[in-house]
Amino acid sequence: MTRGGQGLARVAVVVRAGAAPLWWLGVVAAGAGAFVPGLTGLRIGALGGAALFLVAAALVTLTGRGRYRALARAAARAGRHDVLQDRAVTARNWRRAHRWWLLLAFLAASGSALAAPAAAGLLLAGCGVGLWLKAAWIGRLERADEVLLWVRVDWLREGAGRPAGRAVKAYRTTGIAAGDAAPGGARRKLTTAA
């Protein structure tokens, strides 16, 4: 590209952006649900919630891996004029685009405690853990190839949280030191010279 570069967001950061909100909303909903007797009782609700937690974490972690791998294999090098979006901006955009869904999920999880205490809250928390695990898996892909994976910001607008969605045609790559996020989307640790 010679002119008119694209805005690029880190794939792993987009995936990871929903992890903390889902985890904390799930933990709060499950904790509040523990004080509600519910139809099933706390013991059954908590055991069912633990099973849902494990299933949700596994499904979220494993879903779409083939698509991520295919996009990573076909990724082209980012152009000189492409603009790399900061980690904080990417996470804020995801959370802003999904704030109403997060609120509805929290209210539904809290309300469902009347039927099965803590179960839906643990389901939400499991989805958050699954996103963390998926981001970590993407980080392993990045380290193996010694590149960072980026997606065009304009392709994320329709479904801000889908970096492997139908609108995404290809990824771009940069060197491992580009941007302000480490492989996997975590905040890059600053090293100070001795």
XYZ file of N, CA, C and O in Angstrom:
776
model
N 0.849 -1.192 0.000
C 0.000 0.000 0.000
C 0.879 1.234 0.000
O 1.786 1.340 0.809
N 0.589 2.161 -0.884
C 1.383 3.375 -0.911
C 0.713 4.514 -0.166
O 1.371 5.330 0.436
N -0.617 4.591 -0.209
C -1.325 5.661 0.484
C -2.619 5.109 1.055
O -3.096 4.077 0.643
N -3.193 5.860 2.005
C -4.503 5.492 2.524
C -4.525 4.163 3.242
O -5.246 3.261 2.854
N -3.709 4.034 4.267
C -3.673 2.790 5.024
C -4.970 2.543 5.780
O -5.847 3.395 5.870
N -5.088 1.361 6.349
C -6.266 0.951 7.098
C -5.987 1.013 8.602
O -4.862 0.808 9.038
N -7.044 1.244 9.374
C -6.941 1.100 10.820
C -6.995 -0.382 11.168
O -7.853 -1.108 10.661
N -6.075 -0.840 11.995
C -5.985 -2.252 12.347
C -6.106 -2.439 13.857
O -5.510 -1.700 14.626
N -6.876 -3.458 14.254
C -7.017 -3.819 15.669
C -6.452 -5.213 15.868
O -6.561 -6.068 14.991
N -5.853 -5.450 17.017
C -5.298 -6.769 17.320
C -6.406 -7.786 17.482
O -7.368 -7.579 18.219
N -6.272 -8.913 16.803
C -7.264 -9.981 16.865
C -7.415 -10.479 18.302
O -8.530 -10.604 18.825
N -6.313 -10.765 18.962
C -6.368 -11.303 20.326
C -6.988 -10.315 21.303
O -7.683 -10.713 22.245
N -6.767 -9.027 21.093
C -7.339 -8.012 21.991
C -8.855 -7.967 21.829
O -9.595 -7.850 22.812
N -9.336 -8.080 20.590
C -10.786 -8.085 20.348
C -11.407 -9.299 21.041
O -12.442 -9.189 21.701
N -10.780 -10.453 20.904
C -11.292 -11.674 21.544
C -11.293 -11.510 23.055
O -12.262 -11.838 23.741
N -10.222 -10.982 23.585
C -10.036 -10.865 25.035
C -10.903 -9.773 25.661
O -11.159 -9.799 26.869
N -11.382 -8.819 24.857
C -12.092 -7.654 25.402
C -13.334 -8.026 26.204
O -13.674 -7.350 27.177
N -14.010 -9.087 25.817
C -15.224 -9.477 26.530
C -14.987 -10.356 27.734
O -15.913 -10.620 28.513
N -13.755 -10.825 27.916
C -13.484 -11.801 28.970
C -13.728 -11.230 30.368
O -14.450 -11.830 31.177
N -13.136 -10.088 30.677
C -13.273 -9.516 32.023
C -14.718 -9.132 32.352
O -15.209 -9.483 33.431
N -15.438 -8.432 31.443
C -16.834 -8.108 31.782
C -17.689 -9.343 32.023
O -18.466 -9.390 32.979
N -17.553 -10.360 31.164
C -18.358 -11.568 31.348
C -17.999 -12.283 32.642
O -18.866 -12.769 33.370
N -16.698 -12.361 32.941
C -16.262 -13.012 34.175
C -16.847 -12.320 35.402
O -17.465 -12.945 36.259
N -16.647 -10.988 35.488
C -17.079 -10.277 36.688
C -18.591 -10.207 36.817
O -19.132 -10.366 37.919
N -19.294 -10.001 35.711
C -20.759 -9.999 35.779
C -21.274 -11.377 36.194
O -22.225 -11.494 36.972
N -20.620 -12.423 35.674
C -21.007 -13.779 36.045
C -20.758 -14.071 37.505
O -21.597 -14.664 38.194
N -19.602 -13.651 38.008
C -19.270 -13.880 39.421
C -20.251 -13.137 40.333
O -20.745 -13.697 41.325
N -20.572 -11.884 39.980
C -21.512 -11.104 40.792
C -22.902 -11.740 40.753
O -23.567 -11.885 41.796
N -23.353 -12.153 39.554
C -24.678 -12.778 39.441
C -24.730 -14.098 40.204
O -25.720 -14.401 40.878
N -23.654 -14.892 40.112
C -23.618 -16.171 40.840
C -23.588 -15.929 42.351
O -24.266 -16.625 43.120
N -22.798 -14.932 42.785
C -22.731 -14.618 44.212
C -24.063 -14.146 44.756
O -24.496 -14.567 45.836
N -24.743 -13.280 43.997
C -26.068 -12.804 44.428
C -27.064 -13.957 44.427
O -27.920 -14.061 45.320
N -26.950 -14.841 43.434
C -27.865 -15.983 43.346
C -27.708 -16.955 44.495
O -28.647 -17.692 44.838
N -26.541 -16.962 45.126
C -26.309 -17.875 46.258
C -27.173 -17.522 47.461
O -27.393 -18.364 48.331
N -27.690 -16.272 47.497
C -28.532 -15.856 48.617
C -30.021 -16.039 48.337
O -30.848 -15.707 49.166
N -30.339 -16.562 47.139
C -31.737 -16.786 46.771
C -32.016 -18.287 46.857
O -31.283 -19.083 46.271
N -33.062 -18.711 47.593
C -33.303 -20.145 47.720
C -33.546 -20.840 46.380
O -33.008 -21.906 46.119
N -34.316 -20.232 45.497
C -34.568 -20.803 44.175
C -35.385 -22.076 44.228
O -35.577 -22.680 45.280
N -35.878 -22.495 43.075
C -36.711 -23.694 42.993
C -35.891 -24.960 43.190
O -36.362 -25.927 43.775
N -34.676 -24.979 42.674
C -33.861 -26.192 42.749
C -33.049 -26.282 44.036
O -32.553 -27.347 44.375
N -32.892 -25.183 44.725
C -32.019 -25.148 45.897
C -30.604 -24.804 45.480
O -30.204 -25.016 44.329
N -29.831 -24.282 46.420
C -28.477 -23.800 46.116
C -27.547 -24.919 45.664
O -26.770 -24.749 44.731
N -27.610 -26.070 46.295
C -26.683 -27.161 45.963
C -26.828 -27.595 44.508
O -25.850 -27.684 43.764
N -28.063 -27.845 44.090
C -28.297 -28.281 42.704
C -27.970 -27.151 41.735
O -27.371 -27.373 40.677
N -28.356 -25.915 42.076
C -28.051 -24.777 41.209
C -26.551 -24.593 41.022
O -26.068 -24.370 39.912
N -25.798 -24.720 42.130
C -24.343 -24.541 42.052
C -23.684 -25.679 41.272
O -22.772 -25.452 40.469
N -24.136 -26.909 41.479
C -23.574 -28.041 40.723
C -23.895 -27.921 39.233
O -23.034 -28.151 38.379
N -25.135 -27.550 38.932
C -25.506 -27.326 37.526
C -24.704 -26.177 36.926
O -24.261 -26.244 35.772
N -24.502 -25.122 37.727
C -23.716 -23.983 37.260
C -22.275 -24.361 37.002
O -21.663 -23.891 36.034
N -21.708 -25.216 37.848
C -20.325 -25.656 37.635
C -20.198 -26.423 36.324
O -19.234 -26.237 35.572
N -21.186 -27.271 36.039
C -21.172 -28.002 34.765
C -21.306 -27.032 33.587
O -20.590 -27.154 32.585
N -22.215 -26.069 33.717
C -22.386 -25.066 32.651
C -21.113 -24.243 32.461
O -20.754 -23.899 31.335
N -20.437 -23.916 33.569
C -19.186 -23.168 33.507
C -18.165 -23.912 32.645
O -17.548 -23.340 31.739
N -17.979 -25.197 32.915
C -16.993 -25.998 32.173
C -17.366 -26.146 30.705
O -16.521 -26.011 29.815
N -18.642 -26.406 30.437
C -19.095 -26.568 29.048
C -18.935 -25.263 28.277
O -18.430 -25.246 27.145
N -19.349 -24.135 28.888
C -19.240 -22.836 28.216
C -17.791 -22.485 27.942
O -17.445 -22.030 26.846
N -16.922 -22.695 28.931
C -15.500 -22.383 28.739
C -14.919 -23.205 27.602
O -14.195 -22.684 26.753
N -15.241 -24.483 27.545
C -14.719 -25.347 26.478
C -15.261 -24.943 25.114
O -14.505 -24.841 24.134
N -16.568 -24.697 25.024
C -17.166 -24.330 23.732
C -16.614 -23.012 23.202
O -16.262 -22.903 22.025
N -16.543 -22.014 24.070
C -16.044 -20.701 23.632
C -14.576 -20.811 23.218
O -14.157 -20.217 22.226
N -13.797 -21.582 23.963
C -12.380 -21.741 23.644
C -12.174 -22.418 22.294
O -11.332 -21.998 21.496
N -12.946 -23.455 22.015
C -12.700 -24.285 20.832
C -13.425 -23.830 19.576
O -13.000 -24.152 18.468
N -14.511 -23.089 19.722
C -15.307 -22.688 18.553
C -14.528 -21.759 17.632
O -13.927 -20.790 18.076
N -14.544 -22.070 16.348
C -13.958 -21.193 15.327
C -12.463 -21.291 15.142
O -11.878 -20.505 14.398
N -11.806 -22.260 15.768
C -10.348 -22.344 15.641
C -9.892 -22.534 14.198
O -8.880 -21.982 13.791
N -10.648 -23.318 13.441
C -10.280 -23.540 12.040
C -10.277 -22.242 11.244
O -9.376 -21.995 10.437
N -11.273 -21.417 11.472
C -11.362 -20.118 10.771
C -10.205 -19.205 11.170
O -9.592 -18.559 10.312
N -9.878 -19.163 12.461
C -8.748 -18.339 12.909
C -7.448 -18.822 12.257
O -6.639 -18.018 11.810
N -7.257 -20.150 12.234
C -6.034 -20.699 11.632
C -5.951 -20.357 10.153
O -4.892 -19.983 9.651
N -7.076 -20.500 9.428
C -7.087 -20.211 7.990
C -6.769 -18.743 7.722
O -5.981 -18.418 6.826
N -7.370 -17.843 8.498
C -7.100 -16.412 8.319
C -5.649 -16.085 8.667
O -5.013 -15.262 8.005
N -5.116 -16.742 9.695
C -3.720 -16.499 10.084
C -2.754 -16.986 9.007
O -1.763 -16.319 8.705
N -3.044 -18.149 8.418
C -2.166 -18.689 7.364
C -2.141 -17.794 6.130
O -1.115 -17.663 5.469
N -3.292 -17.190 5.813
C -3.388 -16.369 4.597
C -3.076 -14.898 4.853
O -3.238 -14.069 3.964
N -2.630 -14.555 6.050
C -2.425 -13.144 6.412
C -1.301 -12.515 5.599
O -0.287 -13.147 5.309
N -1.527 -11.252 5.220
C -0.520 -10.474 4.492
C 0.132 -9.483 5.449
O -0.437 -9.127 6.483
N 1.319 -9.051 5.091
C 2.044 -8.083 5.919
C 1.317 -6.740 5.912
O 0.816 -6.296 4.880
N 1.239 -6.087 7.055
C 0.616 -4.761 7.141
C 1.429 -3.755 6.337
O 2.656 -3.865 6.248
N 0.734 -2.783 5.766
C 1.402 -1.759 4.966
C 2.015 -0.661 5.821
O 1.684 -0.521 7.004
N 2.878 0.115 5.225
C 3.547 1.212 5.944
C 2.569 2.231 6.496
O 2.823 2.850 7.521
N 1.451 2.428 5.793
C 0.516 3.475 6.182
C -0.647 2.961 7.023
O -1.539 3.722 7.378
N -0.656 1.670 7.315
C -1.683 1.141 8.212
C -1.482 1.698 9.615
O -0.349 1.895 10.064
N -2.595 1.950 10.299
C -2.550 2.552 11.634
C -2.937 1.480 12.653
O -4.019 0.905 12.573
N -2.049 1.226 13.608
C -2.282 0.202 14.621
C -3.044 0.795 15.801
O -2.584 1.750 16.424
N -4.202 0.225 16.087
C -5.049 0.739 17.163
C -4.518 0.290 18.523
O -4.095 -0.849 18.697
N -4.563 1.205 19.488
C -4.125 0.885 20.848
C -5.023 -0.186 21.460
O -6.217 -0.261 21.174
N -4.429 -0.957 22.358
C -5.154 -2.018 23.071
C -6.372 -1.459 23.813
O -7.463 -2.017 23.768
N -6.186 -0.348 24.527
C -7.276 0.233 25.323
C -8.432 0.694 24.436
O -9.596 0.545 24.798
N -8.121 1.236 23.271
C -9.159 1.699 22.349
C -9.962 0.515 21.817
O -11.191 0.548 21.750
N -9.270 -0.556 21.454
C -9.942 -1.747 20.936
C -10.881 -2.330 21.991
O -12.040 -2.649 21.699
N -10.385 -2.460 23.227
C -11.216 -3.013 24.307
C -12.406 -2.102 24.588
O -13.535 -2.578 24.768
N -12.180 -0.784 24.605
C -13.278 0.159 24.873
C -14.340 0.093 23.771
O -15.538 0.101 24.052
N -13.907 -0.009 22.520
C -14.866 -0.105 21.411
C -15.723 -1.363 21.530
O -16.933 -1.327 21.293
N -15.092 -2.494 21.890
C -15.848 -3.736 22.038
C -16.878 -3.595 23.148
O -18.040 -3.951 22.993
N -16.443 -3.072 24.279
C -17.344 -2.974 25.432
C -18.481 -1.982 25.181
O -19.609 -2.212 25.602
N -18.177 -0.915 24.481
C -19.223 0.059 24.156
C -20.254 -0.564 23.205
O -21.454 -0.364 23.371
N -19.779 -1.326 22.226
C -20.691 -1.940 21.256
C -21.551 -3.030 21.884
O -22.629 -3.333 21.387
N -21.070 -3.631 22.965
C -21.789 -4.748 23.579
C -22.384 -4.422 24.944
O -22.850 -5.322 25.631
N -22.413 -3.170 25.360
C -22.830 -2.843 26.726
C -24.261 -3.286 27.022
O -24.544 -3.768 28.125
N -25.174 -3.142 26.039
C -26.564 -3.518 26.300
C -26.720 -5.032 26.377
O -27.503 -5.535 27.183
N -25.954 -5.758 25.556
C -26.000 -7.222 25.627
C -25.443 -7.705 26.965
O -25.980 -8.649 27.559
N -24.374 -7.070 27.430
C -23.804 -7.438 28.726
C -24.798 -7.170 29.855
O -24.959 -8.001 30.766
N -25.483 -6.032 29.788
C -26.476 -5.705 30.816
C -27.624 -6.707 30.802
O -28.041 -7.208 31.853
N -28.131 -7.030 29.596
C -29.228 -8.001 29.495
C -28.800 -9.377 30.006
O -29.564 -10.061 30.696
N -27.566 -9.785 29.667
C -27.071 -11.083 30.132
C -26.981 -11.106 31.655
O -27.352 -12.099 32.296
N -26.513 -10.004 32.235
C -26.406 -9.930 33.696
C -27.784 -9.992 34.349
O -27.990 -10.720 35.332
N -28.744 -9.233 33.798
C -30.094 -9.230 34.369
C -30.743 -10.604 34.243
O -31.403 -11.082 35.180
N -30.534 -11.253 33.090
C -31.096 -12.595 32.901
C -30.462 -13.592 33.872
O -31.153 -14.428 34.463
N -29.142 -13.504 34.045
C -28.459 -14.411 34.967
C -28.909 -14.173 36.405
O -29.109 -15.124 37.167
N -29.097 -12.916 36.765
C -29.548 -12.602 38.124
C -30.983 -13.076 38.345
O -31.306 -13.666 39.384
N -31.838 -12.834 37.354
C -33.241 -13.238 37.476
C -33.424 -14.743 37.490
O -34.322 -15.265 38.158
N -32.566 -15.450 36.784
C -32.714 -16.906 36.717
C -32.356 -17.582 38.039
O -32.604 -18.775 38.216
N -31.774 -16.829 38.970
C -31.450 -17.390 40.284
C -32.711 -17.826 41.021
O -32.642 -18.670 41.916
N -33.868 -17.272 40.636
C -35.120 -17.698 41.252
C -35.425 -19.151 40.910
O -36.097 -19.850 41.670
N -34.933 -19.606 39.775
C -35.134 -21.006 39.386
C -33.955 -21.867 39.814
O -34.122 -22.880 40.483
N -32.736 -21.478 39.416
C -31.539 -22.267 39.741
C -30.457 -21.324 40.235
O -29.765 -20.700 39.429
N -30.302 -21.184 41.536
C -29.334 -20.229 42.091
C -27.923 -20.440 41.554
O -27.450 -21.565 41.475
N -27.291 -19.343 41.141
C -25.887 -19.296 40.716
C -25.615 -19.930 39.354
O -24.553 -19.707 38.776
N -26.526 -20.690 38.785
C -26.234 -21.451 37.565
C -25.923 -20.535 36.378
O -24.884 -20.686 35.723
N -26.794 -19.576 36.090
C -26.575 -18.723 34.923
C -25.391 -17.785 35.121
O -24.686 -17.453 34.163
N -25.152 -17.377 36.357
C -23.972 -16.555 36.627
C -22.691 -17.311 36.327
O -21.758 -16.767 35.727
N -22.642 -18.581 36.715
C -21.465 -19.398 36.411
C -21.338 -19.648 34.912
O -20.224 -19.746 34.395
N -22.457 -19.725 34.209
C -22.415 -19.839 32.744
C -21.751 -18.618 32.118
O -20.869 -18.741 31.256
N -22.137 -17.425 32.577
C -21.514 -16.186 32.078
C -20.017 -16.169 32.377
O -19.203 -15.831 31.515
N -19.665 -16.529 33.613
C -18.252 -16.554 33.991
C -17.475 -17.546 33.129
O -16.328 -17.283 32.738
N -18.085 -18.675 32.798
C -17.436 -19.661 31.927
C -17.176 -19.109 30.532
O -16.131 -19.386 29.936
N -18.109 -18.304 30.024
C -17.887 -17.664 28.712
C -16.691 -16.720 28.780
O -15.878 -16.659 27.848
N -16.576 -15.975 29.888
C -15.424 -15.088 30.057
C -14.114 -15.849 30.093
O -13.138 -15.469 29.436
N -14.071 -16.957 30.835
C -12.858 -17.778 30.892
C -12.537 -18.349 29.512
O -11.370 -18.394 29.099
N -13.574 -18.765 28.774
C -13.361 -19.275 27.420
C -12.714 -18.249 26.508
O -11.836 -18.582 25.706
N -13.125 -16.989 26.636
C -12.511 -15.933 25.821
C -11.050 -15.720 26.198
O -10.204 -15.504 25.329
N -10.736 -15.760 27.489
C -9.339 -15.652 27.918
C -8.502 -16.784 27.328
O -7.403 -16.575 26.836
N -9.051 -18.001 27.397
C -8.323 -19.160 26.874
C -8.145 -19.076 25.360
O -7.097 -19.439 24.824
N -9.168 -18.581 24.664
C -9.055 -18.432 23.202
C -8.000 -17.394 22.853
O -7.195 -17.588 21.937
N -7.975 -16.277 23.587
C -6.955 -15.255 23.348
C -5.557 -15.808 23.608
O -4.612 -15.525 22.864
N -5.427 -16.618 24.654
C -4.126 -17.239 24.952
C -3.719 -18.190 23.824
O -2.542 -18.255 23.444
N -4.679 -18.920 23.265
C -4.402 -19.814 22.143
C -3.935 -19.018 20.919
O -2.982 -19.401 20.238
N -4.597 -17.883 20.649
C -4.168 -17.014 19.545
C -2.755 -16.513 19.812
O -1.933 -16.422 18.898
N -2.455 -16.204 21.074
C -1.101 -15.797 21.440
C -0.072 -16.870 21.122
O 1.039 -16.573 20.674
N -0.420 -18.139 21.335
C 0.507 -19.231 20.984
C 0.718 -19.320 19.478
O 1.833 -19.568 19.015
N -0.361 -19.086 18.700
C -0.209 -19.033 17.234
C 0.751 -17.913 16.837
O 1.611 -18.092 15.966
N 0.578 -16.757 17.476
C 1.421 -15.602 17.155
C 2.881 -15.884 17.508
O 3.783 -15.574 16.721
N 3.117 -16.445 18.673
C 4.500 -16.744 19.065
C 5.135 -17.782 18.140
O 6.317 -17.686 17.804
N 4.351 -18.787 17.741
C 4.886 -19.836 16.868
C 5.352 -19.262 15.538
O 6.379 -19.671 14.992
N 4.591 -18.299 14.989
C 4.940 -17.704 13.700
C 5.746 -16.419 13.843
O 6.138 -15.817 12.840
N 5.945 -15.971 15.085
C 6.668 -14.727 15.377
C 6.077 -13.526 14.650
O 6.784 -12.706 14.061
N 4.751 -13.457 14.684
C 4.013 -12.320 14.122
C 2.871 -11.973 15.073
O 2.500 -12.776 15.922
N 2.332 -10.782 14.917
C 1.101 -10.402 15.589
C 0.009 -10.319 14.539
O 0.252 -9.846 13.425
N -1.198 -10.780 14.881
C -2.322 -10.803 13.936
C -3.220 -9.592 14.164
O -3.603 -9.296 15.298
N -3.563 -8.935 13.070
C -4.390 -7.725 13.114
C -5.554 -7.885 12.150
O -5.463 -8.587 11.147
N -6.652 -7.195 12.444
C -7.837 -7.221 11.589
C -8.252 -5.775 11.318
O -8.081 -4.895 12.166
N -8.764 -5.536 10.120
C -9.200 -4.180 9.767
C -10.359 -3.741 10.659
O -11.315 -4.478 10.864
N -10.269 -2.528 11.170
C -11.281 -1.997 12.075
C -12.630 -1.875 11.378
O -13.676 -2.161 11.976
N -12.642 -1.485 10.105
C -13.922 -1.321 9.410
C -14.655 -2.643 9.240
O -15.872 -2.672 9.138
N -13.951 -3.762 9.241
C -14.605 -5.071 9.159
C -15.211 -5.480 10.489
O -16.016 -6.413 10.547
N -14.833 -4.817 11.557
C -15.374 -5.139 12.875
C -16.620 -4.332 13.208
O -17.293 -4.617 14.179
N -16.935 -3.331 12.428
C -18.011 -2.416 12.809
C -19.357 -3.102 12.932
O -20.110 -2.848 13.836
N -19.692 -3.991 11.978
C -21.001 -4.655 12.012
C -21.132 -5.529 13.249
O -22.102 -5.469 13.966
N -20.153 -6.381 13.486
C -20.157 -7.228 14.671
C -18.843 -7.012 15.390
O -17.888 -7.737 15.165
N -18.781 -5.996 16.234
C -17.514 -5.525 16.806
C -16.721 -6.608 17.520
O -15.538 -6.472 17.706
N -17.376 -7.675 17.913
C -16.661 -8.699 18.652
C -16.336 -9.931 17.847
O -16.041 -10.976 18.414
N -16.377 -9.839 16.523
C -16.189 -11.029 15.708
C -14.993 -10.887 14.784
O -15.143 -10.637 13.591
N -13.785 -11.067 15.303
C -12.599 -10.914 14.462
C -12.381 -12.065 13.487
O -11.458 -12.035 12.693
N -13.251 -13.087 13.547
C -13.201 -14.160 12.553
C -14.575 -14.325 11.906
O -14.899 -15.382 11.374
N -15.382 -13.267 11.969
C -16.737 -13.314 11.420
C -16.759 -13.263 9.904
O -15.733 -13.166 9.234
N -17.950 -13.318 9.354
C -18.130 -13.369 7.905
C -17.601 -12.118 7.204
O -17.143 -12.190 6.067
N -17.682 -10.964 7.890
C -17.233 -9.709 7.271
C -15.713 -9.650 7.130
O -15.187 -8.878 6.331
N -14.985 -10.459 7.899
C -13.516 -10.413 7.899
C -12.996 -11.279 6.759
O -13.239 -12.483 6.712
N -12.256 -10.647 5.837
C -11.750 -11.366 4.658
C -10.322 -11.870 4.857
O -9.935 -12.862 4.270
N -9.528 -11.154 5.642
C -8.118 -11.531 5.815
C -7.553 -10.806 7.023
O -8.114 -9.812 7.490
N -6.455 -11.316 7.527
C -5.717 -10.660 8.599
C -4.491 -9.994 8.009
O -4.064 -10.280 6.897
N -3.901 -9.104 8.792
C -2.601 -8.523 8.475
C -1.645 -8.924 9.591
O -2.074 -9.231 10.697
N -0.371 -8.880 9.305
C 0.624 -9.230 10.319
C 1.637 -8.106 10.486
O 1.871 -7.318 9.571
N 2.205 -8.061 11.686
C 3.343 -7.178 11.960
C 4.361 -8.014 12.725
O 4.086 -9.154 13.114
N 5.500 -7.411 12.989
C 6.487 -8.064 13.837
C 5.967 -8.200 15.263
O 5.018 -7.532 15.661
N 6.602 -9.043 16.021
C 6.152 -9.391 17.368
C 6.222 -8.214 18.346
O 5.549 -8.203 19.370
N 7.004 -7.187 18.031
C 7.175 -6.058 18.952
C 6.234 -4.894 18.652
O 6.231 -3.899 19.372
N 5.403 -4.999 17.612
C 4.536 -3.881 17.230
C 3.383 -3.714 18.218
O 2.949 -4.667 18.860
N 2.897 -2.487 18.328
C 1.736 -2.223 19.157
C 2.040 -2.258 20.648
O 3.176 -2.432 21.075
N 0.973 -2.094 21.444
C 1.156 -2.016 22.900
C 0.581 -3.234 23.621
O 0.370 -3.191 24.825
N 0.324 -4.332 22.882
C -0.180 -5.558 23.501
C 0.727 -6.723 23.131
O 1.185 -6.841 22.004
N 0.977 -7.571 24.095
C 1.817 -8.757 23.894
C 1.039 -9.816 23.118
O -0.173 -9.695 22.939
N 1.695 -10.870 22.628
C 0.958 -11.980 22.016
C -0.114 -12.497 22.967
O 0.128 -12.658 24.157
N -1.314 -12.711 22.437
C -2.439 -13.116 23.274
C -3.289 -11.955 23.737
O -4.351 -12.132 24.312
N -2.843 -10.721 23.492
C -3.649 -9.542 23.796
C -3.457 -8.926 25.163
O -4.070 -7.915 25.479
N -2.614 -9.516 26.012
C -2.379 -8.939 27.339
C -1.569 -7.651 27.208
O -0.895 -7.421 26.210
N -1.648 -6.822 28.252
C -0.869 -5.587 28.284
C 0.619 -5.947 28.245
O 1.062 -6.825 28.967
N 1.349 -5.287 27.388
C 2.786 -5.571 27.271
C 3.510 -5.087 28.519
O 3.298 -3.974 28.975
N 4.355 -5.949 29.081
C 5.113 -5.589 30.273
C 6.291 -4.721 29.874
O 7.029 -5.059 28.950
N 6.434 -3.612 30.578
C 7.538 -2.709 30.303
C 8.765 -3.200 31.062
O 8.688 -3.527 32.249
N 9.875 -3.279 30.362
C 11.118 -3.682 31.023
C 11.980 -2.454 31.214
O 12.135 -1.642 30.318
N 12.527 -2.326 32.391
C 13.373 -1.160 32.668
C 14.834 -1.603 32.630
O 15.188 -2.673 33.108
N 15.639 -0.761 32.067
C 17.079 -1.081 31.972
C 17.715 -0.955 33.357
O 17.404 -0.048 34.117
N 18.626 -1.861 33.643
C 19.286 -1.837 34.957
C 20.361 -0.779 34.982
O 20.996 -0.485 33.999
